[in-house]
Amino acid sequence: MSRNIGALARQLDDAARFARAVPQIAEPLGLEEAYQIQAASMDLRFGRGERLVGLKMGFTSRAKMVQMGVSDMICGRLTDMMMVEDGGSIRIGRYVHPRVEPEVAFLLKAPLSGPVTALQALSAVDAVAPALEIIDSRYENFKFSLTDVVADNSSSSSFVVGPWNRADTDLDNLGLIMAFNGKPQAYGSTAAILGHPLRSLVAAARLAAQHRIPLNAGSIILAGGATAAAALSPGAHVTLEMEKLGRCGFSVEE
Ligand code: OOG
Ligand code: MG
């Protein structure tokens, strides 16, 4: 590992640990290098005892691409420490400037890697659930380039998974409402995720192979935000209601 990759990984890891924003990366990076920084920063977490539980997809909807000005699909690693139980709470002080977005989660029952068809991807799925992802860019003002955000583990921070539903639940065009204290913040549809969330799982298998991220039975994959993300503040009780799949939520504490 080059000295720069290790130093940048540590800088981003510290930024996440101590909830302290850092400037965007000054030196020009290639995408492969950005994923190497991501991997190196995650190794620091694994060294502290965190465990890989899956992968999150990013920029799989137009709403997200437009909001952040980035138009390539990316992925990040999820660990056990990022999981918040459904109905639980988060402390705002642990984050730099957290936002939340509605997602769909897949639970795998078999390994998934490389080029697969939608049918092959579906046959590796054990269950599907409504989910909320709490993203938190470690960069000042939530501003980044494609390589910046990849190095920053694609803004992964926390996530909540709702009730698991059967794998054969049709995910096509399910309506969803994300609300803060009962007041709708975003409306959308699962169709916003690449036309169908299963396409995001197919892309996840490809990116996982490309970046050597293991996806096995028990892995969780977040398909990507279906709407733009909304900023969180203390006192918010966030709920997601998704047609057919059910609801999940969490509270934000001071
Ligand atoms: C990057 C992460 C994108 C999604 O669902 O598209 C993402 C960001 O927006 O900070 O999680
Ligand atoms: Mg997301």
PDB file of C-alpha atoms and ligand atoms in Angstrom:
ATOM      1  CA  MET A   1       0.000   0.000   0.000  1.00  0.00           C
ATOM      2  CA  SER A   2       1.432   3.383  -0.916  1.00  0.00           C
ATOM      3  CA  ARG A   3       2.055   5.816   1.920  1.00  0.00           C
ATOM      4  CA  ASN A   4      -0.638   8.171   0.627  1.00  0.00           C
ATOM      5  CA  ILE A   5      -3.339   5.536   0.566  1.00  0.00           C
ATOM      6  CA  GLY A   6      -2.629   4.593   4.172  1.00  0.00           C
ATOM      7  CA  ALA A   7      -2.533   8.229   5.310  1.00  0.00           C
ATOM      8  CA  LEU A   8      -5.743   9.172   3.509  1.00  0.00           C
ATOM      9  CA  ALA A   9      -7.486   6.067   4.868  1.00  0.00           C
ATOM     10  CA  ARG A  10      -6.498   7.027   8.402  1.00  0.00           C
ATOM     11  CA  GLN A  11      -7.617  10.615   7.899  1.00  0.00           C
ATOM     12  CA  LEU A  12     -11.066   9.516   6.736  1.00  0.00           C
ATOM     13  CA  ASP A  13     -11.329   6.893   9.474  1.00  0.00           C
ATOM     14  CA  ASP A  14     -10.491   9.515  12.117  1.00  0.00           C
ATOM     15  CA  ALA A  15     -13.006  11.920  10.578  1.00  0.00           C
ATOM     16  CA  ALA A  16     -15.726   9.271  10.944  1.00  0.00           C
ATOM     17  CA  ARG A  17     -14.661   8.197  14.445  1.00  0.00           C
ATOM     18  CA  PHE A  18     -14.467  11.693  15.861  1.00  0.00           C
ATOM     19  CA  ALA A  19     -17.246  13.239  13.729  1.00  0.00           C
ATOM     20  CA  ARG A  20     -14.885  15.889  12.395  1.00  0.00           C
ATOM     21  CA  ALA A  21     -15.197  17.079   8.801  1.00  0.00           C
ATOM     22  CA  VAL A  22     -12.114  17.017   6.572  1.00  0.00           C
ATOM     23  CA  PRO A  23     -11.346  18.873   3.323  1.00  0.00           C
ATOM     24  CA  GLN A  24     -11.828  17.045   0.019  1.00  0.00           C
ATOM     25  CA  ILE A  25      -8.801  15.061  -1.127  1.00  0.00           C
ATOM     26  CA  ALA A  26      -6.409  17.480  -2.822  1.00  0.00           C
ATOM     27  CA  GLU A  27      -4.392  15.077  -4.983  1.00  0.00           C
ATOM     28  CA  PRO A  28      -5.944  13.605  -8.125  1.00  0.00           C
ATOM     29  CA  LEU A  29      -7.025  10.004  -7.536  1.00  0.00           C
ATOM     30  CA  GLY A  30      -8.004   7.189  -9.847  1.00  0.00           C
ATOM     31  CA  LEU A  31     -11.174   5.239  -9.085  1.00  0.00           C
ATOM     32  CA  GLU A  32      -9.182   2.104  -8.260  1.00  0.00           C
ATOM     33  CA  GLU A  33      -7.066   4.105  -5.787  1.00  0.00           C
ATOM     34  CA  ALA A  34     -10.232   5.517  -4.215  1.00  0.00           C
ATOM     35  CA  TYR A  35     -11.508   1.966  -3.627  1.00  0.00           C
ATOM     36  CA  GLN A  36      -8.104   1.061  -2.172  1.00  0.00           C
ATOM     37  CA  ILE A  37      -8.439   3.928   0.320  1.00  0.00           C
ATOM     38  CA  GLN A  38     -11.947   2.691   1.159  1.00  0.00           C
ATOM     39  CA  ALA A  39     -10.621  -0.830   1.751  1.00  0.00           C
ATOM     40  CA  ALA A  40      -7.717   0.447   3.857  1.00  0.00           C
ATOM     41  CA  SER A  41      -9.987   2.616   6.012  1.00  0.00           C
ATOM     42  CA  MET A  42     -12.326  -0.335   6.530  1.00  0.00           C
ATOM     43  CA  ASP A  43      -9.351  -2.483   7.554  1.00  0.00           C
ATOM     44  CA  LEU A  44      -8.797   0.000  10.382  1.00  0.00           C
ATOM     45  CA  ARG A  45     -12.382  -0.619  11.529  1.00  0.00           C
ATOM     46  CA  PHE A  46     -11.991  -4.392  11.230  1.00  0.00           C
ATOM     47  CA  GLY A  47      -8.822  -4.065  13.305  1.00  0.00           C
ATOM     48  CA  ARG A  48     -10.969  -2.534  16.052  1.00  0.00           C
ATOM     49  CA  GLY A  49     -13.311  -5.525  15.965  1.00  0.00           C
ATOM     50  CA  GLU A  50     -15.997  -4.426  13.510  1.00  0.00           C
ATOM     51  CA  ARG A  51     -17.362  -7.094  11.194  1.00  0.00           C
ATOM     52  CA  LEU A  52     -18.337  -6.808   7.508  1.00  0.00           C
ATOM     53  CA  VAL A  53     -22.085  -7.461   7.113  1.00  0.00           C
ATOM     54  CA  GLY A  54     -22.692  -6.387   3.533  1.00  0.00           C
ATOM     55  CA  LEU A  55     -22.576  -3.721   0.880  1.00  0.00           C
ATOM     56  CA  LYS A  56     -24.436  -0.540   0.019  1.00  0.00           C
ATOM     57  CA  MET A  57     -25.035   0.764  -3.470  1.00  0.00           C
ATOM     58  CA  GLY A  58     -24.890   4.474  -4.245  1.00  0.00           C
ATOM     59  CA  PHE A  59     -26.297   6.660  -7.017  1.00  0.00           C
ATOM     60  CA  THR A  60     -28.765   4.098  -8.329  1.00  0.00           C
ATOM     61  CA  SER A  61     -31.526   6.704  -8.669  1.00  0.00           C
ATOM     62  CA  ARG A  62     -31.705   9.950 -10.619  1.00  0.00           C
ATOM     63  CA  ALA A  63     -32.869  11.798  -7.499  1.00  0.00           C
ATOM     64  CA  LYS A  64     -29.586  10.937  -5.752  1.00  0.00           C
ATOM     65  CA  MET A  65     -27.397  11.644  -8.793  1.00  0.00           C
ATOM     66  CA  VAL A  66     -28.995  15.055  -9.242  1.00  0.00           C
ATOM     67  CA  GLN A  67     -28.805  15.933  -5.539  1.00  0.00           C
ATOM     68  CA  MET A  68     -25.088  15.120  -5.287  1.00  0.00           C
ATOM     69  CA  GLY A  69     -23.939  15.879  -8.850  1.00  0.00           C
ATOM     70  CA  VAL A  70     -22.449  12.399  -9.294  1.00  0.00           C
ATOM     71  CA  SER A  71     -23.695  10.036 -11.962  1.00  0.00           C
ATOM     72  CA  ASP A  72     -21.720   6.798 -11.658  1.00  0.00           C
ATOM     73  CA  MET A  73     -22.851   3.892  -9.513  1.00  0.00           C
ATOM     74  CA  ILE A  74     -20.608   3.257  -6.518  1.00  0.00           C
ATOM     75  CA  CYS A  75     -20.548   0.914  -3.545  1.00  0.00           C
ATOM     76  CA  GLY A  76     -19.447   0.935   0.074  1.00  0.00           C
ATOM     77  CA  ARG A  77     -18.933  -1.582   2.865  1.00  0.00           C
ATOM     78  CA  LEU A  78     -21.409  -2.076   5.736  1.00  0.00           C
ATOM     79  CA  THR A  79     -20.330  -3.261   9.196  1.00  0.00           C
ATOM     80  CA  ASP A  80     -22.194  -4.571  12.232  1.00  0.00           C
ATOM     81  CA  MET A  81     -21.444  -1.329  14.108  1.00  0.00           C
ATOM     82  CA  MET A  82     -23.444   0.626  11.520  1.00  0.00           C
ATOM     83  CA  MET A  83     -26.656  -1.285  12.224  1.00  0.00           C
ATOM     84  CA  VAL A  84     -29.303   0.528  14.246  1.00  0.00           C
ATOM     85  CA  GLU A  85     -32.222  -1.585  15.366  1.00  0.00           C
ATOM     86  CA  ASP A  86     -35.641  -0.805  13.958  1.00  0.00           C
ATOM     87  CA  GLY A  87     -37.326   1.631  16.376  1.00  0.00           C
ATOM     88  CA  GLY A  88     -33.978   2.512  17.956  1.00  0.00           C
ATOM     89  CA  SER A  89     -32.212   5.840  18.137  1.00  0.00           C
ATOM     90  CA  ILE A  90     -29.020   7.567  17.047  1.00  0.00           C
ATOM     91  CA  ARG A  91     -27.070  10.353  18.770  1.00  0.00           C
ATOM     92  CA  ILE A  92     -26.553  13.276  16.437  1.00  0.00           C
ATOM     93  CA  GLY A  93     -23.176  14.142  17.994  1.00  0.00           C
ATOM     94  CA  ARG A  94     -21.648  10.972  16.551  1.00  0.00           C
ATOM     95  CA  TYR A  95     -22.174  12.325  13.020  1.00  0.00           C
ATOM     96  CA  VAL A  96     -20.817  15.266  11.031  1.00  0.00           C
ATOM     97  CA  HIS A  97     -23.998  16.241   9.114  1.00  0.00           C
ATOM     98  CA  PRO A  98     -26.215  13.160   8.806  1.00  0.00           C
ATOM     99  CA  ARG A  99     -28.932  12.702   6.202  1.00  0.00           C
ATOM    100  CA  VAL A 100     -31.438   9.909   5.730  1.00  0.00           C
ATOM    101  CA  GLU A 101     -32.814   8.249   2.625  1.00  0.00           C
ATOM    102  CA  PRO A 102     -35.338   5.464   1.890  1.00  0.00           C
ATOM    103  CA  GLU A 103     -33.897   2.221   0.557  1.00  0.00           C
ATOM    104  CA  VAL A 104     -34.661  -1.460  -0.038  1.00  0.00           C
ATOM    105  CA  ALA A 105     -32.520  -4.140   1.672  1.00  0.00           C
ATOM    106  CA  PHE A 106     -31.767  -7.626   0.362  1.00  0.00           C
ATOM    107  CA  LEU A 107     -30.646 -10.506   2.583  1.00  0.00           C
ATOM    108  CA  LEU A 108     -28.672 -13.208   0.774  1.00  0.00           C
ATOM    109  CA  LYS A 109     -28.936 -16.947   1.303  1.00  0.00           C
ATOM    110  CA  ALA A 110     -26.105 -17.811  -1.101  1.00  0.00           C
ATOM    111  CA  PRO A 111     -22.898 -16.160  -2.360  1.00  0.00           C
ATOM    112  CA  LEU A 112     -23.300 -13.621  -5.157  1.00  0.00           C
ATOM    113  CA  SER A 113     -20.421 -12.311  -7.251  1.00  0.00           C
ATOM    114  CA  GLY A 114     -19.549 -11.241 -10.769  1.00  0.00           C
ATOM    115  CA  PRO A 115     -21.756 -10.945 -13.810  1.00  0.00           C
ATOM    116  CA  VAL A 116     -25.184 -12.405 -13.011  1.00  0.00           C
ATOM    117  CA  THR A 117     -28.640 -12.131 -14.524  1.00  0.00           C
ATOM    118  CA  ALA A 118     -31.547 -10.685 -12.551  1.00  0.00           C
ATOM    119  CA  LEU A 119     -32.916 -14.218 -12.189  1.00  0.00           C
ATOM    120  CA  GLN A 120     -29.617 -15.521 -10.796  1.00  0.00           C
ATOM    121  CA  ALA A 121     -29.449 -12.573  -8.401  1.00  0.00           C
ATOM    122  CA  LEU A 122     -33.001 -13.212  -7.220  1.00  0.00           C
ATOM    123  CA  SER A 123     -32.269 -16.874  -6.592  1.00  0.00           C
ATOM    124  CA  ALA A 124     -29.557 -15.845  -4.089  1.00  0.00           C
ATOM    125  CA  VAL A 125     -32.046 -13.686  -2.128  1.00  0.00           C
ATOM    126  CA  ASP A 126     -33.440 -14.925   1.169  1.00  0.00           C
ATOM    127  CA  ALA A 127     -35.617 -11.922   2.059  1.00  0.00           C
ATOM    128  CA  VAL A 128     -36.297  -8.254   1.281  1.00  0.00           C
ATOM    129  CA  ALA A 129     -37.043  -5.367   3.632  1.00  0.00           C
ATOM    130  CA  PRO A 130     -37.738  -1.645   3.745  1.00  0.00           C
ATOM    131  CA  ALA A 131     -34.669   0.196   5.022  1.00  0.00           C
ATOM    132  CA  LEU A 132     -33.431   3.655   5.969  1.00  0.00           C
ATOM    133  CA  GLU A 133     -29.852   4.599   5.311  1.00  0.00           C
ATOM    134  CA  ILE A 134     -28.217   7.326   7.400  1.00  0.00           C
ATOM    135  CA  ILE A 135     -25.452   8.749   5.242  1.00  0.00           C
ATOM    136  CA  ASP A 136     -22.803  11.112   6.574  1.00  0.00           C
ATOM    137  CA  SER A 137     -20.125  12.492   4.325  1.00  0.00           C
ATOM    138  CA  ARG A 138     -16.916  13.138   6.197  1.00  0.00           C
ATOM    139  CA  TYR A 139     -16.146  16.029   3.810  1.00  0.00           C
ATOM    140  CA  GLU A 140     -16.877  19.643   4.650  1.00  0.00           C
ATOM    141  CA  ASN A 141     -20.285  20.858   3.449  1.00  0.00           C
ATOM    142  CA  PHE A 142     -21.222  17.346   2.219  1.00  0.00           C
ATOM    143  CA  LYS A 143     -19.348  18.188  -1.016  1.00  0.00           C
ATOM    144  CA  PHE A 144     -17.281  15.619  -2.884  1.00  0.00           C
ATOM    145  CA  SER A 145     -16.119  14.240  -6.229  1.00  0.00           C
ATOM    146  CA  LEU A 146     -16.772  10.666  -7.306  1.00  0.00           C
ATOM    147  CA  THR A 147     -13.365   9.496  -6.076  1.00  0.00           C
ATOM    148  CA  ASP A 148     -13.677  11.470  -2.811  1.00  0.00           C
ATOM    149  CA  VAL A 149     -16.948   9.777  -1.907  1.00  0.00           C
ATOM    150  CA  VAL A 150     -15.698   6.303  -2.831  1.00  0.00           C
ATOM    151  CA  ALA A 151     -12.625   6.793  -0.606  1.00  0.00           C
ATOM    152  CA  ASP A 152     -15.020   7.858   2.190  1.00  0.00           C
ATOM    153  CA  ASN A 153     -16.777   4.463   2.036  1.00  0.00           C
ATOM    154  CA  SER A 154     -19.541   6.045  -0.051  1.00  0.00           C
ATOM    155  CA  SER A 155     -20.784   8.072   2.956  1.00  0.00           C
ATOM    156  CA  SER A 156     -21.854   4.865   4.790  1.00  0.00           C
ATOM    157  CA  SER A 157     -22.667   5.663   8.347  1.00  0.00           C
ATOM    158  CA  SER A 158     -25.665   3.803   9.804  1.00  0.00           C
ATOM    159  CA  PHE A 159     -28.704   1.925   8.596  1.00  0.00           C
ATOM    160  CA  VAL A 160     -32.007   0.562   9.859  1.00  0.00           C
ATOM    161  CA  VAL A 161     -33.628  -2.524   8.355  1.00  0.00           C
ATOM    162  CA  GLY A 162     -37.380  -3.117   8.776  1.00  0.00           C
ATOM    163  CA  PRO A 163     -39.280  -6.408   8.729  1.00  0.00           C
ATOM    164  CA  TRP A 164     -37.974  -9.100   6.382  1.00  0.00           C
ATOM    165  CA  ASN A 165     -40.454 -10.177   3.692  1.00  0.00           C
ATOM    166  CA  ARG A 166     -40.404 -13.193   1.406  1.00  0.00           C
ATOM    167  CA  ALA A 167     -37.832 -13.060  -1.386  1.00  0.00           C
ATOM    168  CA  ASP A 168     -40.548 -13.454  -4.022  1.00  0.00           C
ATOM    169  CA  THR A 169     -42.295 -10.206  -2.982  1.00  0.00           C
ATOM    170  CA  ASP A 170     -42.620  -8.199  -6.194  1.00  0.00           C
ATOM    171  CA  LEU A 171     -40.473  -5.072  -5.737  1.00  0.00           C
ATOM    172  CA  ASP A 172     -41.681  -3.401  -8.901  1.00  0.00           C
ATOM    173  CA  ASN A 173     -42.989   0.163  -8.391  1.00  0.00           C
ATOM    174  CA  LEU A 174     -43.817   0.036  -4.665  1.00  0.00           C
ATOM    175  CA  GLY A 175     -44.907   3.411  -3.296  1.00  0.00           C
ATOM    176  CA  LEU A 176     -43.045   4.823  -0.303  1.00  0.00           C
ATOM    177  CA  ILE A 177     -43.286   7.739   2.106  1.00  0.00           C
ATOM    178  CA  MET A 178     -40.474   8.892   4.373  1.00  0.00           C
ATOM    179  CA  ALA A 179     -41.783  11.102   7.199  1.00  0.00           C
ATOM    180  CA  PHE A 180     -40.298  13.170  10.059  1.00  0.00           C
ATOM    181  CA  ASN A 181     -42.599  13.256  13.076  1.00  0.00           C
ATOM    182  CA  GLY A 182     -45.473  12.182  10.868  1.00  0.00           C
ATOM    183  CA  LYS A 183     -44.855  14.910   8.289  1.00  0.00           C
ATOM    184  CA  PRO A 184     -43.935  13.552   4.840  1.00  0.00           C
ATOM    185  CA  GLN A 185     -40.418  14.524   3.743  1.00  0.00           C
ATOM    186  CA  ALA A 186     -40.183  12.505   0.568  1.00  0.00           C
ATOM    187  CA  TYR A 187     -42.476  10.428  -1.600  1.00  0.00           C
ATOM    188  CA  GLY A 188     -41.221   7.937  -4.098  1.00  0.00           C
ATOM    189  CA  SER A 189     -41.270   4.507  -5.624  1.00  0.00           C
ATOM    190  CA  THR A 190     -38.932   1.548  -5.712  1.00  0.00           C
ATOM    191  CA  ALA A 191     -39.011   2.020  -9.497  1.00  0.00           C
ATOM    192  CA  ALA A 192     -36.728   5.033  -8.961  1.00  0.00           C
ATOM    193  CA  ILE A 193     -33.942   2.529  -8.169  1.00  0.00           C
ATOM    194  CA  LEU A 194     -32.693   1.682 -11.671  1.00  0.00           C
ATOM    195  CA  GLY A 195     -36.277   0.927 -12.740  1.00  0.00           C
ATOM    196  CA  HIS A 196     -36.349  -2.051 -10.330  1.00  0.00           C
ATOM    197  CA  PRO A 197     -34.256  -2.667  -7.170  1.00  0.00           C
ATOM    198  CA  LEU A 198     -33.199  -6.089  -8.452  1.00  0.00           C
ATOM    199  CA  ARG A 199     -31.077  -4.275 -11.062  1.00  0.00           C
ATOM    200  CA  SER A 200     -29.171  -2.711  -8.193  1.00  0.00           C
ATOM    201  CA  LEU A 201     -28.491  -6.182  -6.776  1.00  0.00           C
ATOM    202  CA  VAL A 202     -27.140  -7.269 -10.174  1.00  0.00           C
ATOM    203  CA  ALA A 203     -24.856  -4.205 -10.173  1.00  0.00           C
ATOM    204  CA  ALA A 204     -23.834  -4.961  -6.576  1.00  0.00           C
ATOM    205  CA  ALA A 205     -22.672  -8.440  -7.607  1.00  0.00           C
ATOM    206  CA  ARG A 206     -20.554  -6.913 -10.348  1.00  0.00           C
ATOM    207  CA  LEU A 207     -19.008  -4.186  -8.168  1.00  0.00           C
ATOM    208  CA  ALA A 208     -18.422  -6.634  -5.309  1.00  0.00           C
ATOM    209  CA  ALA A 209     -16.386  -8.885  -7.608  1.00  0.00           C
ATOM    210  CA  GLN A 210     -14.510  -5.949  -9.102  1.00  0.00           C
ATOM    211  CA  HIS A 211     -13.534  -4.560  -5.694  1.00  0.00           C
ATOM    212  CA  ARG A 212     -13.126  -7.913  -3.921  1.00  0.00           C
ATOM    213  CA  ILE A 213     -15.935  -7.424  -1.405  1.00  0.00           C
ATOM    214  CA  PRO A 214     -17.303 -10.820  -0.341  1.00  0.00           C
ATOM    215  CA  LEU A 215     -21.087 -11.280  -0.586  1.00  0.00           C
ATOM    216  CA  ASN A 216     -22.206 -14.464   1.116  1.00  0.00           C
ATOM    217  CA  ALA A 217     -25.232 -16.069   2.749  1.00  0.00           C
ATOM    218  CA  GLY A 218     -26.262 -13.609   5.463  1.00  0.00           C
ATOM    219  CA  SER A 219     -24.903 -10.519   3.665  1.00  0.00           C
ATOM    220  CA  ILE A 220     -27.144  -7.454   3.490  1.00  0.00           C
ATOM    221  CA  ILE A 221     -27.237  -5.279   0.381  1.00  0.00           C
ATOM    222  CA  LEU A 222     -28.758  -1.790   0.385  1.00  0.00           C
ATOM    223  CA  ALA A 223     -30.036  -0.981  -3.093  1.00  0.00           C
ATOM    224  CA  GLY A 224     -29.555   2.812  -2.934  1.00  0.00           C
ATOM    225  CA  GLY A 225     -31.717   5.795  -2.052  1.00  0.00           C
ATOM    226  CA  ALA A 226     -35.015   6.025  -3.940  1.00  0.00           C
ATOM    227  CA  THR A 227     -35.363   9.763  -3.233  1.00  0.00           C
ATOM    228  CA  ALA A 228     -33.007  12.611  -2.370  1.00  0.00           C
ATOM    229  CA  ALA A 229     -31.659  12.419   1.187  1.00  0.00           C
ATOM    230  CA  ALA A 230     -33.082  14.647   3.948  1.00  0.00           C
ATOM    231  CA  ALA A 231     -30.961  16.340   6.660  1.00  0.00           C
ATOM    232  CA  LEU A 232     -31.473  15.062  10.217  1.00  0.00           C
ATOM    233  CA  SER A 233     -31.798  17.133  13.354  1.00  0.00           C
ATOM    234  CA  PRO A 234     -32.370  16.235  17.009  1.00  0.00           C
ATOM    235  CA  GLY A 235     -35.958  15.420  17.933  1.00  0.00           C
ATOM    236  CA  ALA A 236     -36.777  13.909  14.545  1.00  0.00           C
ATOM    237  CA  HIS A 237     -38.625  10.625  14.587  1.00  0.00           C
ATOM    238  CA  VAL A 238     -38.086   9.193  11.133  1.00  0.00           C
ATOM    239  CA  THR A 239     -40.402   6.614   9.592  1.00  0.00           C
ATOM    240  CA  LEU A 240     -40.472   4.878   6.251  1.00  0.00           C
ATOM    241  CA  GLU A 241     -43.654   3.284   5.014  1.00  0.00           C
ATOM    242  CA  MET A 242     -43.259   1.088   1.964  1.00  0.00           C
ATOM    243  CA  GLU A 243     -46.108  -0.529   0.068  1.00  0.00           C
ATOM    244  CA  LYS A 244     -46.180  -4.336   0.627  1.00  0.00           C
ATOM    245  CA  LEU A 245     -42.903  -4.343   2.603  1.00  0.00           C
ATOM    246  CA  GLY A 246     -44.001  -2.525   5.768  1.00  0.00           C
ATOM    247  CA  ARG A 247     -42.452   0.173   7.907  1.00  0.00           C
ATOM    248  CA  CYS A 248     -39.328   0.970   9.873  1.00  0.00           C
ATOM    249  CA  GLY A 249     -38.012   3.940  11.775  1.00  0.00           C
ATOM    250  CA  PHE A 250     -35.666   5.487  14.315  1.00  0.00           C
ATOM    251  CA  SER A 251     -35.307   8.607  16.452  1.00  0.00           C
ATOM    252  CA  VAL A 252     -32.606  11.247  16.508  1.00  0.00           C
ATOM    253  CA  GLU A 253     -31.326  12.287  19.938  1.00  0.00           C
ATOM    254  CA  GLU A 254     -29.227  15.245  20.984  1.00  0.00           C
TER     255      GLU A 254
HETATM  256  C1  OOG B   1     -23.159   9.100  -1.282  1.00  0.00           C
HETATM  257  C2  OOG B   1     -23.879   7.824  -1.032  1.00  0.00           C
HETATM  258  C3  OOG B   1     -24.983   7.555  -2.032  1.00  0.00           C
HETATM  259  C4  OOG B   1     -27.202   6.324  -2.301  1.00  0.00           C
HETATM  260  O1  OOG B   1     -28.074   5.637  -1.778  1.00  0.00           O
HETATM  261  O2  OOG B   1     -27.283   6.742  -3.448  1.00  0.00           O
HETATM  262  C5  OOG B   1     -26.011   6.645  -1.471  1.00  0.00           C
HETATM  263  C6  OOG B   1     -23.889  10.299  -0.756  1.00  0.00           C
HETATM  264  O3  OOG B   1     -24.944  10.668  -1.292  1.00  0.00           O
HETATM  265  O4  OOG B   1     -23.360  10.903   0.183  1.00  0.00           O
HETATM  266  O5  OOG B   1     -25.950   6.167  -0.373  1.00  0.00           O
HETATM  267 MG    MG B   2     -27.851   5.265   0.254  1.00  0.00          MG
END
